[in-house]
Amino acid sequence: MGAITAISFLFLNFLLLLLPGPSSSLPLCIDSRAPFTLNTSLSFCPYNGSSCCNTTHDLQLQKQFQAMNISDAACASLLKSILCARCDPYSAELFTVSSVPRPVAVLCNSSVSANSSQSSQAQNDFCSNVWDTCQNVNILNSPFSPSLRGQTGLPANSSSNKLTAAWQSKADFCNAFGGGSTDGSLCYDGEPVTLNNTETSSSPRGLCLEKIGNGSYLSMVAHPDGSNRAFFSSQQGKIWLATIPEQGSGKTLGFDESTPFVDLTDEVYFNTEFGMMGMAFHPNFAQNGRFFASFNCDKVKWPGCTGRCSCNSEVNCDPSKLAPDNGAQPCQYQTVIAEYTANDTATKSLGTTAKPLEVRRIFTMGLPFTSHHGGQILFGPSDGYLYFMMGDGGGAGGDPHNFSQNKKSLLGKIMRLDVDNMPSAAEIIKLDLWGNYSIPKDNPFSEDSDLRPEIWALGLRNPWRCSFDSERPSYFMCADVGQDTYEEVDIITKGGNYGWRVYEGSNPFTPQQSPGGNTSSESISPIFPVMGYYHSDVNKKEGSASITGGYFFRSQIDPCMYGRYLYGDLYAGAMWAATETPENSGNFTSTKIPFSCGRDSPIQCTSVPGSALPSLGYIFSFGEDNGKDNFILASSGVYRVVRPSRCNYTCSKENATAVGSPSPTSPPSSAKPATWFISQDSSPVLFFAAAFVGCYLVNRCYLVNRDGCMLYMSFVLVQENEIIVQ
């Protein structure tokens, strides 16, 4: 072994520049919308089935091609395929590099990573082929202009439209327009993108749980400071700040139940369908202390419950014609998003309490009926905007007023709000806003004037628990509760219409009542679920089902679960692990997964009578902490997923010596820089202070930057504060 070289903590930023970005491929169009299904093949571009082009786009591309007036047949064929790349279901990835849009798709130059999910066909040097075939061919209105690419080529030659007149060499041309398929990007090889159809190995045999809390909570949010703390909220209206114990420590959640972080029970109206439905902490909470609560109120009991009714003339609904629902008048109950702040301390992240006084009312809206009002809120990891999930309002069932498909209604929608830039009074009036928020400029209304400006996606029945994949933020997953037949999980994309109430899942739905009119299936382009289950697949004795959305499993505590999406049913009779094949394709296969409780659980679990399953009660939500461990919030308590061997499940990838998942450290103020070491015989990767970047002494060392990007490598522990990379 070579000498041990000490690497200073001060070189942290240099390391972060070296870290590879996570893979983010997902079928998305250039405008960030999901591809749609073609009824017939396009006449010009060779796409059928899924495409980002309709017949209008196809005709536009054909006219653009004809205007190029290319006389060479071989070159013309290549240019046609390059133009048609805009129709590819992966065009968002092909036409964007490092968040910078391109006029031409990335042309494959044969550098395909061994970890690439793209087909080996991408190893063809398509960029060189384009140059060799077209370099001396006249191309009018060429897409390969240096000015379009933002680069400098040869001096402009107005008398020539050849590649050789704009680019000095093949190397320069392919440096500007070429690229390889890596584990984090795709390239275009002249044909529609195809992915390797490789399945994930080592399927999980079961999910092992430990019980670490007895409380019943509806939501869990990891502390934004990256520590081993998380916020838990009850439906009644209280939020607690708890310390999460290390796995294998035998300890339980650390907090004093009698001293909540904040108590909003005076404002919150609570019963089976109502309460505090969500909470979100500003991405800069550690500095500004801003957090938000989503809850229901009763205008009869609280004077602060003063929103407009969602049943109004703009959506062709008359509240005076609605009958009372469960004894409540239309819009007696309302949905609220309010902003609060942590109590002043020198460092906001160290604050352990907050005053229950609103800093700002973000949103208030009256609910027509007493069910289906969602309520979850969360910040987008890439854009910093607040996403708000809203159900269709309920009623007699089947969304009788067709709110979900009504583009002027906010019911049955996912909203996207800017809570950092407050609107002026004139802007609130002009846009008819429902509170103090601004509208992101790239919300779908900018392309569809019929939409309310708040709307990001529509056609939902009652979205219950959504999450962004921590490694691939474009994977915005939402579970949507079904009516009579099917429970679904959707990948939410800009402007997506998820079909309700024209469809339940992918099945046509016929409502029993339609006072609000109907939407024809021909008038929408629905995006169908990527996974889900039929009611008949779960506990038949209950006679019903209700989905609870979860997370992509990103903890190394169970390597056989890694990368799979975990979700469950409210009645706790079943959970599923969904595998994406090929990776980044958006195609999932779900498998019902057994689960049990470890015998060494800090709090002993009870069993369902007549069953081997632990008695969880109802599964309200799933959670994820800063160490990427997964949690189940059930009516009987808080459960954490632990290494499978603790329940005698086998996973060939599990390291038997592992003591647990990386567990984030204490709050930042107690963190002290430490020096880590790396063998000169090993790969040239730098490691730094555990407390600052998240390197923890288990069987793997994790580096987590401020944006949540993670790199991990195996190591051998030599002595305290000293590691050797394997």
XYZ file of C-alpha atoms in Angstrom, residues 6 307 337 369-370 394 443 629 710:
9
model
C -4.095 13.838 3.743
C -61.768 32.252 0.839
C -51.818 27.496 2.682
C -68.056 19.154 -0.749
C -66.442 17.385 2.193
C -65.738 14.988 -4.020
C -46.411 27.482 -16.230
C -33.817 6.012 4.481
C -24.756 12.068 -3.885
